[in-house]
XYZ file of C-alpha atoms in Angstrom:
708
model
C 27.745 -5.361 -2.038
C 26.189 -8.479 -3.422
C 24.164 -10.397 -0.857
C 24.547 -13.955 -2.159
C 24.697 -16.147 0.945
C 23.123 -16.163 4.390
C 24.340 -13.391 6.660
C 26.788 -14.421 9.351
C 27.667 -12.479 12.494
C 28.114 -8.810 11.646
C 28.117 -5.365 13.364
C 24.316 -5.165 13.353
C 24.181 -8.152 15.714
C 25.627 -5.962 18.471
C 22.122 -4.511 18.836
C 23.486 -1.563 20.806
C 21.475 0.922 18.730
C 19.663 -1.133 16.095
C 16.751 -2.933 17.682
C 16.384 -0.326 20.415
C 13.090 1.611 20.815
C 14.655 5.027 20.265
C 12.527 8.088 19.547
C 12.227 9.195 15.972
C 14.953 11.668 15.115
C 12.586 13.576 12.816
C 9.996 13.863 15.585
C 10.956 17.359 16.807
C 10.844 18.779 13.270
C 7.422 17.275 12.614
C 5.897 18.278 15.932
C 7.181 21.842 15.676
C 6.026 22.301 12.089
C 9.535 22.780 10.730
C 9.660 19.607 8.608
C 9.168 20.954 5.067
C 6.416 19.280 3.026
C 6.148 19.821 -0.712
C 3.527 22.582 -0.868
C 5.224 24.506 1.948
C 8.657 24.829 0.319
C 8.588 28.608 0.255
C 12.349 28.550 0.820
C 13.548 26.620 -2.224
C 12.704 28.959 -5.080
C 11.443 32.543 -5.278
C 8.451 34.049 -7.085
C 6.211 30.998 -6.903
C 2.878 31.213 -8.736
C -0.162 29.032 -8.053
C -1.815 26.461 -10.285
C -5.360 25.110 -10.087
C -6.333 21.968 -11.985
C -9.584 21.750 -13.943
C -10.903 18.190 -14.022
C -13.055 16.506 -16.642
C -16.795 16.750 -16.053
C -17.419 13.506 -17.926
C -16.126 9.982 -17.373
C -15.648 8.903 -20.976
C -15.701 10.681 -24.308
C -13.957 13.464 -26.192
C -13.286 17.131 -25.663
C -14.848 18.953 -28.605
C -13.750 22.458 -27.616
C -12.022 24.382 -24.854
C -12.536 28.116 -24.400
C -9.929 29.607 -22.058
C -10.368 33.250 -23.099
C -12.317 34.287 -20.021
C -9.883 32.508 -17.731
C -6.888 34.154 -19.387
C -8.481 37.568 -18.968
C -9.197 37.068 -15.287
C -7.204 39.073 -12.704
C -3.767 37.722 -11.908
C -3.823 34.898 -14.439
C -0.419 34.126 -15.944
C -1.136 31.112 -18.134
C -3.643 28.407 -18.970
C -2.362 25.037 -20.182
C -4.460 22.400 -21.937
C -3.592 19.540 -24.269
C -3.827 22.067 -27.105
C -0.774 24.049 -25.989
C 1.058 21.629 -23.673
C 3.336 20.331 -26.406
C 4.067 16.696 -27.097
C 3.731 14.552 -24.001
C 4.494 10.825 -23.828
C 2.751 8.498 -21.389
C 4.995 6.890 -18.795
C 4.858 3.090 -18.796
C 3.807 3.046 -15.138
C 0.705 5.131 -15.841
C -2.458 3.520 -17.134
C -4.266 6.799 -17.732
C -2.633 9.952 -19.069
C -2.164 12.692 -16.509
C -3.536 15.340 -18.921
C -6.624 14.495 -20.941
C -7.331 15.557 -24.508
C -8.931 15.177 -26.820
C -9.898 11.762 -25.367
C -11.169 11.615 -21.781
C -10.433 8.338 -19.969
C -12.104 8.943 -16.601
C -14.003 11.476 -14.528
C -11.920 14.347 -13.095
C -8.959 13.525 -15.335
C -7.082 16.824 -15.617
C -8.028 18.861 -18.692
C -6.353 22.170 -17.809
C -4.257 24.022 -15.258
C -4.753 27.724 -14.619
C -1.720 29.595 -13.241
C -2.118 32.877 -11.380
C -0.390 35.147 -8.904
C -2.458 33.808 -6.011
C -4.254 30.576 -5.273
C -7.580 32.366 -5.017
C -7.100 33.962 -8.454
C -6.166 30.600 -9.975
C -9.159 28.869 -8.430
C -11.553 31.618 -9.515
C -10.229 31.641 -13.087
C -10.371 27.835 -13.302
C -14.144 28.132 -13.058
C -14.128 30.259 -16.226
C -12.620 27.527 -18.424
C -15.377 26.319 -20.731
C -15.052 22.740 -21.965
C -17.505 21.051 -24.308
C -17.582 17.269 -24.507
C -18.931 14.481 -26.621
C -20.008 12.192 -23.804
C -19.854 8.453 -24.467
C -21.328 5.600 -22.425
C -18.879 3.722 -20.229
C -18.578 0.607 -18.068
C -18.565 1.255 -14.343
C -20.188 -1.761 -12.653
C -17.800 -4.638 -11.873
C -20.609 -7.075 -11.128
C -22.109 -6.355 -14.541
C -18.793 -6.699 -16.376
C -17.689 -9.964 -14.723
C -19.037 -11.901 -17.692
C -16.606 -10.063 -19.963
C -13.559 -10.378 -17.704
C -10.493 -12.203 -19.000
C -7.240 -13.465 -17.491
C -4.723 -10.612 -17.708
C -1.667 -11.181 -19.852
C 1.587 -11.741 -17.929
C 3.994 -8.866 -18.431
C 7.353 -7.624 -17.197
C 5.808 -6.285 -13.988
C 4.070 -9.572 -13.190
C 5.366 -12.459 -15.325
C 3.457 -15.129 -13.366
C 0.540 -16.756 -15.206
C -2.800 -15.389 -13.941
C -4.251 -18.870 -13.489
C -2.178 -21.465 -11.634
C -3.080 -25.090 -10.913
C -1.600 -27.994 -8.986
C -3.090 -31.486 -8.916
C -6.741 -31.877 -9.897
C -8.846 -29.386 -7.972
C -12.198 -30.247 -9.546
C -11.864 -33.963 -8.855
C -10.652 -33.487 -5.284
C -13.351 -30.910 -4.526
C -16.094 -33.162 -5.890
C -14.905 -36.118 -3.815
C -14.387 -34.312 -0.513
C -16.721 -35.036 2.429
C -16.727 -31.409 3.648
C -16.879 -28.409 1.326
C -17.236 -24.648 1.377
C -18.187 -22.623 -1.690
C -18.674 -18.921 -1.065
C -18.292 -15.542 -2.763
C -17.034 -12.389 -1.076
C -16.792 -8.791 -2.268
C -14.584 -5.839 -1.403
C -15.368 -2.283 -2.571
C -13.313 0.390 -4.305
C -11.248 2.234 -1.699
C -9.321 5.507 -1.568
C -5.899 6.034 0.033
C -7.093 9.024 2.099
C -3.599 9.990 3.254
C -3.300 13.175 5.264
C -1.085 15.137 2.834
C -2.729 15.589 -0.571
C -0.741 15.265 -3.764
C 1.298 18.484 -4.093
C 4.246 19.745 -6.132
C 6.318 22.829 -6.898
C 8.075 22.887 -10.271
C 10.764 25.205 -11.597
C 12.621 25.250 -14.893
C 16.144 26.569 -15.304
C 16.737 26.498 -19.029
C 16.026 22.915 -20.040
C 16.486 21.570 -16.529
C 13.490 20.807 -14.328
C 13.343 20.611 -10.534
C 10.220 19.259 -8.821
C 9.659 19.403 -5.080
C 6.884 16.908 -4.551
C 5.323 14.300 -2.269
C 6.553 11.004 -3.637
C 7.474 7.539 -2.376
C 9.851 6.493 -5.208
C 12.222 9.259 -6.266
C 13.952 7.432 -9.107
C 10.636 6.318 -10.574
C 9.471 9.949 -10.496
C 12.574 11.075 -12.388
C 12.143 8.250 -14.892
C 8.490 9.037 -15.546
C 9.009 12.792 -15.875
C 11.870 12.148 -18.306
C 9.686 9.838 -20.376
C 6.753 12.250 -20.342
C 8.801 15.264 -21.459
C 11.198 13.216 -23.633
C 14.245 14.696 -21.950
C 17.243 12.923 -20.359
C 16.969 11.900 -16.717
C 20.016 13.970 -15.800
C 18.079 17.161 -16.538
C 15.494 16.379 -13.884
C 15.814 16.668 -10.126
C 13.099 15.458 -7.759
C 13.113 16.383 -4.068
C 10.848 14.853 -1.437
C 12.402 14.825 2.049
C 9.088 14.480 3.909
C 5.878 12.796 2.781
C 2.647 13.059 4.722
C 1.441 9.550 3.976
C 1.308 7.779 0.665
C -0.173 4.279 1.088
C 0.741 3.562 -2.548
C -0.905 6.654 -4.019
C 2.463 8.386 -4.337
C 4.485 5.521 -5.805
C 4.313 7.414 -9.084
C 3.998 11.076 -10.052
C 0.449 12.280 -10.527
C -1.143 15.241 -12.280
C 0.031 17.780 -9.690
C 3.680 17.174 -10.651
C 3.113 17.178 -14.409
C 0.809 20.206 -14.457
C 3.059 22.174 -12.116
C 5.882 21.554 -14.598
C 3.709 22.489 -17.579
C 2.410 25.570 -15.769
C 5.917 26.646 -14.832
C 7.063 26.356 -18.417
C 4.080 28.359 -19.694
C 4.286 31.061 -17.014
C 8.059 31.315 -17.094
C 8.318 31.063 -13.308
C 7.978 28.420 -10.573
C 4.473 27.049 -10.027
C 2.965 25.092 -7.150
C -0.045 22.808 -7.500
C -1.938 20.800 -4.883
C -4.935 18.600 -5.456
C -7.943 19.625 -3.397
C -9.276 16.802 -1.215
C -12.354 16.212 -3.457
C -10.046 15.704 -6.462
C -8.012 12.874 -4.954
C -10.510 10.009 -5.263
C -11.225 10.538 -8.957
C -8.129 12.328 -10.286
C -5.565 9.892 -8.835
C -5.538 6.132 -8.212
C -7.554 3.879 -5.931
C -7.791 0.242 -4.810
C -10.127 -1.564 -7.226
C -13.157 -3.488 -6.017
C -13.000 -7.279 -6.104
C -15.352 -10.235 -6.349
C -13.694 -13.303 -4.850
C -14.804 -16.909 -5.111
C -13.273 -19.233 -2.507
C -13.747 -22.994 -2.418
C -12.314 -25.247 0.275
C -12.560 -29.004 0.656
C -11.311 -31.147 3.536
C -11.265 -34.618 4.948
C -13.446 -35.208 8.017
C -10.431 -34.520 10.229
C -10.109 -31.015 8.763
C -7.094 -31.471 6.491
C -7.492 -29.428 3.323
C -7.498 -31.546 0.173
C -8.498 -28.841 -2.309
C -8.290 -25.067 -2.218
C -9.355 -22.576 -4.893
C -9.360 -18.807 -4.834
C -10.446 -16.822 -7.888
C -10.716 -13.044 -8.092
C -12.319 -10.592 -10.483
C -11.406 -6.891 -10.572
C -11.614 -4.073 -13.090
C -9.386 -1.374 -14.504
C -8.950 0.973 -17.442
C -7.704 -0.607 -20.668
C -4.056 -1.537 -20.141
C -4.363 -1.557 -16.355
C -3.510 -4.358 -13.947
C -5.719 -6.540 -11.748
C -5.900 -6.487 -7.960
C -3.766 -9.529 -7.125
C -6.099 -10.793 -4.408
C -5.113 -14.463 -4.679
C -1.390 -14.049 -3.908
C -1.549 -15.203 -0.268
C -3.625 -18.280 -1.104
C -0.732 -19.678 -3.126
C 1.430 -19.851 0.008
C -0.566 -19.695 3.226
C -2.097 -23.159 3.660
C -1.336 -26.730 2.630
C -3.459 -28.675 0.142
C -2.473 -31.042 -2.632
C -4.991 -29.792 -5.199
C -4.924 -26.068 -5.867
C -6.372 -23.448 -8.170
C -5.809 -19.690 -8.128
C -6.962 -17.344 -10.832
C -7.363 -13.655 -11.626
C -9.610 -12.123 -14.231
C -9.712 -8.519 -15.305
C -12.701 -6.568 -16.583
C -12.397 -3.325 -18.518
C -13.930 -0.458 -16.543
C -13.881 3.264 -17.278
C -13.438 4.316 -13.661
C -10.286 6.170 -12.539
C -7.072 4.149 -12.569
C -6.829 1.253 -10.117
C -3.415 0.747 -8.605
C -1.434 -0.122 -5.484
C -2.922 0.722 -2.096
C -2.028 -0.421 1.453
C -0.732 -3.990 0.990
C -2.200 -4.549 -2.477
C -3.109 -8.159 -3.112
C -2.889 -9.665 0.355
C -5.021 -7.076 2.171
C -8.178 -7.588 0.075
C -7.353 -11.254 -0.543
C -7.215 -12.107 3.136
C -10.505 -10.260 3.647
C -12.078 -13.191 1.778
C -9.801 -16.165 2.488
C -9.746 -15.686 6.256
C -13.529 -15.497 6.500
C -13.696 -18.682 4.440
C -11.284 -20.413 6.829
C -13.553 -19.488 9.743
C -16.635 -20.710 7.920
C -14.949 -24.015 7.132
C -13.785 -24.463 10.720
C -17.385 -24.038 11.873
C -18.586 -26.641 9.367
C -15.985 -29.048 10.742
C -16.673 -28.202 14.374
C -13.007 -27.313 14.877
C -11.664 -24.247 16.648
C -10.603 -21.704 13.976
C -7.046 -21.559 15.310
C -6.711 -25.337 15.420
C -8.031 -25.560 11.857
C -5.359 -23.166 10.651
C -2.625 -24.962 12.605
C -3.764 -28.274 11.145
C -3.215 -26.900 7.649
C 0.061 -25.090 8.216
C 2.905 -25.781 5.802
C 6.639 -25.182 6.079
C 7.155 -25.298 2.285
C 5.747 -23.492 -0.727
C 2.642 -25.617 -1.441
C 3.044 -25.102 -5.181
C 6.748 -26.086 -5.053
C 7.306 -28.438 -2.098
C 11.066 -28.455 -2.663
C 11.120 -24.768 -1.799
C 11.036 -24.063 1.980
C 10.277 -20.800 3.734
C 13.302 -19.037 5.179
C 11.325 -18.516 8.383
C 7.698 -19.391 9.081
C 6.343 -19.026 12.620
C 2.654 -18.589 11.876
C 1.649 -21.294 14.358
C 3.635 -19.619 17.126
C 1.990 -16.274 16.327
C -1.465 -17.823 16.666
C -0.683 -19.713 19.879
C 0.923 -16.731 21.595
C -1.904 -14.488 20.446
C -4.557 -16.899 21.680
C -2.916 -17.037 25.092
C -2.460 -13.273 25.429
C -5.906 -12.398 24.086
C -7.787 -14.886 26.214
C -9.090 -16.945 23.311
C -10.051 -19.761 25.693
C -12.852 -17.510 27.012
C -14.452 -17.305 23.545
C -17.822 -19.034 23.225
C -17.774 -20.817 19.843
C -21.553 -20.585 19.527
C -22.449 -17.199 18.000
C -24.648 -14.776 19.879
C -24.232 -16.335 23.322
C -22.165 -13.680 25.126
C -24.058 -10.617 26.317
C -23.386 -7.479 28.332
C -26.798 -5.884 28.712
C -28.092 -5.403 25.201
C -24.590 -5.695 23.715
C -23.567 -8.940 22.024
C -19.857 -9.661 22.448
C -17.700 -11.677 20.064
C -14.100 -12.604 19.377
C -12.516 -13.239 15.998
C -9.081 -13.904 14.617
C -7.319 -14.237 11.288
C -3.881 -15.178 10.031
C -1.653 -12.401 8.671
C 0.628 -12.890 5.685
C 2.684 -10.570 3.486
C 5.650 -11.391 1.292
C 9.100 -9.925 1.906
C 10.560 -8.282 -1.185
C 14.257 -7.767 -1.875
C 15.147 -4.544 -3.708
C 18.467 -3.031 -4.728
C 19.289 0.028 -2.634
C 22.270 2.400 -2.523
C 23.627 5.038 -0.156
C 26.551 7.427 0.293
C 28.212 7.888 3.692
C 30.696 10.575 4.713
C 32.684 11.159 7.911
C 33.265 14.894 8.345
C 35.888 16.780 10.332
C 33.523 17.188 13.314
C 33.153 13.440 13.648
C 29.620 13.378 12.200
C 28.528 10.568 9.915
C 26.415 11.949 7.070
C 24.166 9.528 5.185
C 22.656 10.432 1.812
C 20.211 8.273 -0.120
C 17.097 9.033 -2.168
C 15.088 6.844 0.225
C 11.853 8.476 1.395
C 10.163 8.726 4.782
C 6.397 8.467 4.359
C 5.789 8.591 8.077
C 7.304 5.160 8.655
C 10.505 6.152 10.463
C 13.091 5.841 7.676
C 15.235 8.657 9.087
C 15.519 6.889 12.403
C 16.256 3.296 11.369
C 18.802 4.505 8.805
C 20.518 6.589 11.498
C 20.474 3.599 13.855
C 22.112 1.447 11.174
C 24.862 3.974 10.451
C 25.517 4.555 14.156
C 25.755 0.826 14.839
C 28.174 0.102 12.000
C 30.296 3.248 12.375
C 30.324 2.892 16.165
C 29.240 6.463 16.895
C 26.371 7.786 19.067
C 23.032 8.231 17.335
C 23.252 12.013 17.654
C 26.440 11.935 15.597
C 24.542 10.760 12.514
C 22.900 13.131 10.025
C 20.480 11.542 7.549
C 19.524 13.258 4.290
C 16.742 11.646 2.245
C 14.460 12.143 -0.725
C 16.682 13.851 -3.300
C 17.450 12.438 -6.731
C 20.972 13.859 -6.484
C 21.606 11.152 -3.862
C 22.258 7.466 -4.654
C 19.194 5.528 -5.801
C 17.484 3.580 -3.033
C 14.715 1.016 -2.947
C 12.194 3.735 -2.042
C 9.093 3.217 0.086
C 6.401 0.723 -0.802
C 5.312 -2.869 -0.308
C 6.916 -2.910 3.177
C 10.302 -3.345 1.467
C 11.736 0.039 2.500
C 13.188 -0.435 5.976
C 15.127 -3.654 5.426
C 16.520 -2.846 1.979
C 17.307 0.845 2.571
C 19.137 0.031 5.805
C 21.001 -2.801 4.073
C 22.197 -0.310 1.456
C 23.390 2.027 4.218
C 25.084 -0.941 5.919
C 26.994 -1.693 2.702
C 28.153 1.908 2.333
C 29.224 2.096 5.988
C 31.203 -1.150 5.769
C 32.974 0.185 2.679
C 33.742 3.469 4.425
C 35.184 1.678 7.455
C 37.483 -0.320 5.188
C 38.612 2.823 3.401
C 39.344 4.662 6.639
C 41.245 1.678 8.023
C 43.382 1.708 4.880
C 43.960 5.447 5.154
C 41.714 6.194 2.192
C 38.896 8.640 1.489
C 36.343 9.426 4.186
C 33.408 9.107 1.822
C 32.047 5.905 0.336
C 29.097 4.890 -1.803
C 27.811 1.345 -2.136
C 24.630 -0.646 -2.602
C 22.996 -3.868 -1.594
C 21.810 -6.134 -4.358
C 20.429 -9.638 -4.395
C 20.825 -12.366 -6.993
C 17.594 -13.662 -8.461
C 18.448 -17.150 -7.229
C 18.247 -16.026 -3.604
C 14.560 -15.172 -3.844
C 13.784 -18.231 -5.952
C 15.503 -20.872 -3.808
C 13.535 -20.145 -0.637
C 10.308 -18.256 0.007
C 10.595 -15.102 2.112
C 7.391 -14.016 3.806
C 6.195 -12.395 7.004
C 3.539 -13.903 9.232
C 1.248 -12.891 12.025
C -2.068 -13.319 13.740
C -4.747 -10.714 14.443
C -7.255 -10.945 17.274
C -10.284 -8.670 17.652
C -13.124 -8.334 20.136
C -16.270 -6.456 19.106
C -19.653 -5.585 20.466
C -22.825 -5.473 18.384
C -25.787 -3.574 19.779
C -28.710 -5.987 19.888
C -31.181 -3.194 19.169
C -29.392 -0.915 16.692
C -26.724 -3.300 15.281
C -24.083 -0.654 15.952
C -20.656 -2.318 15.815
C -17.834 -1.226 18.077
C -14.337 -2.692 18.141
C -13.344 -3.129 21.806
C -9.762 -4.429 21.726
C -7.214 -5.710 19.245
C -3.968 -7.685 19.297
C -1.415 -8.356 16.561
C 1.407 -10.897 16.877
C 4.048 -10.467 14.163
C 6.988 -12.581 12.977
C 8.930 -10.365 10.590
C 12.626 -10.895 11.114
C 14.684 -8.493 13.207
C 12.676 -5.500 14.333
C 14.957 -2.517 13.698
C 13.126 -0.157 16.046
C 10.312 -1.647 18.167
C 8.786 1.761 18.888
C 8.414 2.895 15.284
C 7.499 -0.635 14.137
C 4.730 -0.773 16.730
C 3.432 2.565 15.455
C 3.366 1.218 11.918
C 1.480 -1.907 12.920
C -1.037 0.031 15.016
C -1.677 2.356 12.076
C -2.142 -0.623 9.788
C -4.537 -2.302 12.222
C -6.571 0.907 12.199
C -6.707 0.793 8.407
C -7.932 -2.787 8.660
C -10.790 -1.667 10.877
C -11.641 1.024 8.325
C -11.703 -1.517 5.510
C -13.894 -3.836 7.547
C -16.463 -1.341 8.766
C -16.572 1.858 6.734
C -14.244 2.471 3.761
C -16.099 2.348 0.440
C -16.070 4.526 -2.647
C -19.657 4.671 -3.854
C -19.798 4.360 -7.652
C -22.342 6.091 -9.840
C -22.709 3.204 -12.290
C -25.055 4.888 -14.743
C -23.600 4.531 -18.283
C -23.284 8.271 -18.858
C -21.748 9.121 -15.489
C -19.317 6.758 -13.752
C -17.456 8.362 -10.867
C -16.794 8.023 -7.151
C -19.544 10.001 -5.479
C -18.244 10.277 -1.916
C -14.965 11.954 -2.809
C -14.112 13.794 0.395
C -13.569 12.892 4.028
C -17.119 13.845 4.913
C -18.503 11.090 2.703
C -15.563 8.671 2.607
C -15.276 7.598 6.200
C -12.089 6.404 7.886
C -11.639 5.488 11.554
C -11.167 8.286 14.066
C -9.793 8.035 17.596
C -13.168 7.135 19.028
C -13.392 4.118 16.713
C -10.112 2.588 17.869
C -9.884 1.036 21.324
C -6.989 -0.640 23.094
C -4.427 -2.073 20.662
C -1.461 -4.256 21.491
C 1.381 -5.576 19.343
C 3.794 -8.436 20.020
C 6.906 -9.015 17.904
C 8.471 -12.476 17.969
C 12.211 -12.440 18.662
C 13.425 -13.458 15.236
C 16.194 -12.890 12.710
C 16.227 -14.041 9.104
C 19.821 -14.405 7.812
C 18.558 -14.758 4.224
C 16.703 -11.443 4.126
C 19.764 -9.138 4.158
C 22.717 -8.255 6.410
C 20.099 -6.573 8.630
C 18.326 -9.962 9.067
C 15.104 -7.937 9.040
C 11.960 -7.960 6.923
C 9.090 -5.582 6.282
C 6.423 -5.315 8.946
C 4.212 -2.288 8.279
C 1.800 -3.832 5.799
C 1.680 -7.107 7.719
C -0.272 -5.091 10.246
C -3.234 -4.609 7.895
C -3.275 -8.066 6.296
C -5.985 -10.135 7.975
C -7.398 -7.461 10.288
C -10.639 -6.960 8.365
C -11.407 -10.686 8.362
C -10.698 -10.862 12.104
C -13.253 -8.062 12.586
C -15.761 -9.860 10.361
C -15.255 -13.123 12.230
C -15.712 -11.363 15.562
C -18.949 -9.781 14.352
C -20.237 -13.218 13.354
C -19.238 -14.662 16.720
C -21.070 -11.809 18.448
C -24.213 -11.618 16.348
C -24.557 -14.846 14.389
C -24.851 -12.815 11.164
C -22.266 -13.671 8.522
C -21.569 -10.745 6.181
C -19.490 -11.455 3.072
C -19.886 -8.027 1.459
C -17.503 -5.375 2.803
C -17.766 -2.932 4.470
C -19.812 -4.499 7.254
C -22.225 -1.689 7.971
C -25.064 -2.037 10.448
C -27.733 -2.178 7.737
C -26.321 -5.576 6.709
C -26.948 -6.915 10.224
C -30.050 -5.053 11.328
C -33.057 -7.332 11.567
C -31.059 -10.503 10.961
C -29.993 -11.261 14.525
C -31.930 -13.867 16.421
C -33.838 -12.549 19.411
């Protein structure tokens, strides 16, 4: 099904099942421990052996020798694989660093070997007997130091947009403006820290490979394994029905999948490999640190005349930048504009997508800057944002938004949160020794359209069976897909069986970038509509179809999601301890397919925003001969726990977007994180009077700076 024009009235509009807050259909399996995750697939293949990965002890250099004799002789060991006996391996285009090092080492903890044994304990013990000698070379690990060498990244197929974009004459308008802001903000390297580590089981049957793994994008995993092993895609099967969190870290296969496959080939039997928690920060990907320079200029009445947002980030050679200026191209009006990205070469582990890449770190800077400018102007922060709202793409005024209700989100949020009780003068509201403050920020995340396919069958029992390689990373895919099929096929929800995460099923959009729910359900809608037509004509009771979108649809009008975040904090006047007291998110994101699961997604995202604001930071050892993330476990890399998160509320605007898909829905999960950290930062300033522009906002950055 080609989606070429705005959706008209269709079966989804009945809203009998879609749009209802039904419980997740996979809930019982997950709460009873019967939902099978990758490392626990004891049922899928017999005689599984265990692999343990040996990571590089240096960050940059060459392997001069590897001695595996002691490891091979250890009890229970079946095989040891290094680059010397792995065979020819190509690098997938989606990988910046190779998944198996040798002889060159590109980053610390890059895999250099996998030891396969009868038991996990034997594999782990033998892995310690692998002796690797290196020629260590100095590397570049400090973004602030490498900024001077950063360059605009070259546009490529993945991101063809020029890295530096201009409209009007920013320099002239900025110089002439009566009110200006010129500030720099920083965000640190961050780790995904999902609950389920990277894990895979691999088995060969002749020249055919099956991998049970934790992965967000099944077809990409097949593609990358095929490229790496130089074998056709049809000889590879990837299975991932349940994923215990991904946050972008599992968009692509990682070393667990490759080394399980290599170990299985060497041992001649199935092999399972999981990364230990301390391996995840350095062996896999992370969100790169940024340095962001924001300049705003306005007339005396607060109307923006010039806006500039430039970002610097680092990555391995061939890697991509953190696209932290994306939202600034679209969020606020302003006739003179400048956005730019520059990329420095760093020898840290690969930087890549994590939890709303681009907008999440970008709004951490832009939305503090908007608050700072509002204060300079003496305008309420919400009124300043409303004053500079736009209903068209500021870079292309002929291009409207399909839906844009940012102002409504802010006004409703202000009313529900009690914004009128906020004292605009920082440090004036006290409860005992606690200083109380409120902050807010706009939320923005683009809505992406992705091709997605499904197969639907009506069996003799009257059950509708849906098959698609879509994944459920904890977001509720099983449930919204079942709701879609039930609505279109006019059957009860318990008459729908959903099967996901298998490359033998039709290729879906996968999970990532908050595109999954809308596009995957639209693909199921297309297949169901085709099946209904076939049945009505007396044809087959199985149908396969897809949803696809012409390029012109996305180019003619801008599709984005909007929201507003409100936060209240307390700052201890004596210790500077920061506590978040309550939070509210108001979201405008098209039709909400399931308010219960959508609310859960947004609450989770808000929690991540608190983590980014107050605690999440990978500490880098920047010495030239070292270069690694020091705090690489959950003891040192802190994320919010229950006690850190107070009352949270979420409001969804009643909205449909006929240009998004037949579902008239958009993504909403990542909208929940975009802007939260800035709202926390703005609340801390309102409470304490201390403006921190260097995330995370830890108490040492406030202590001693508050006025008495």
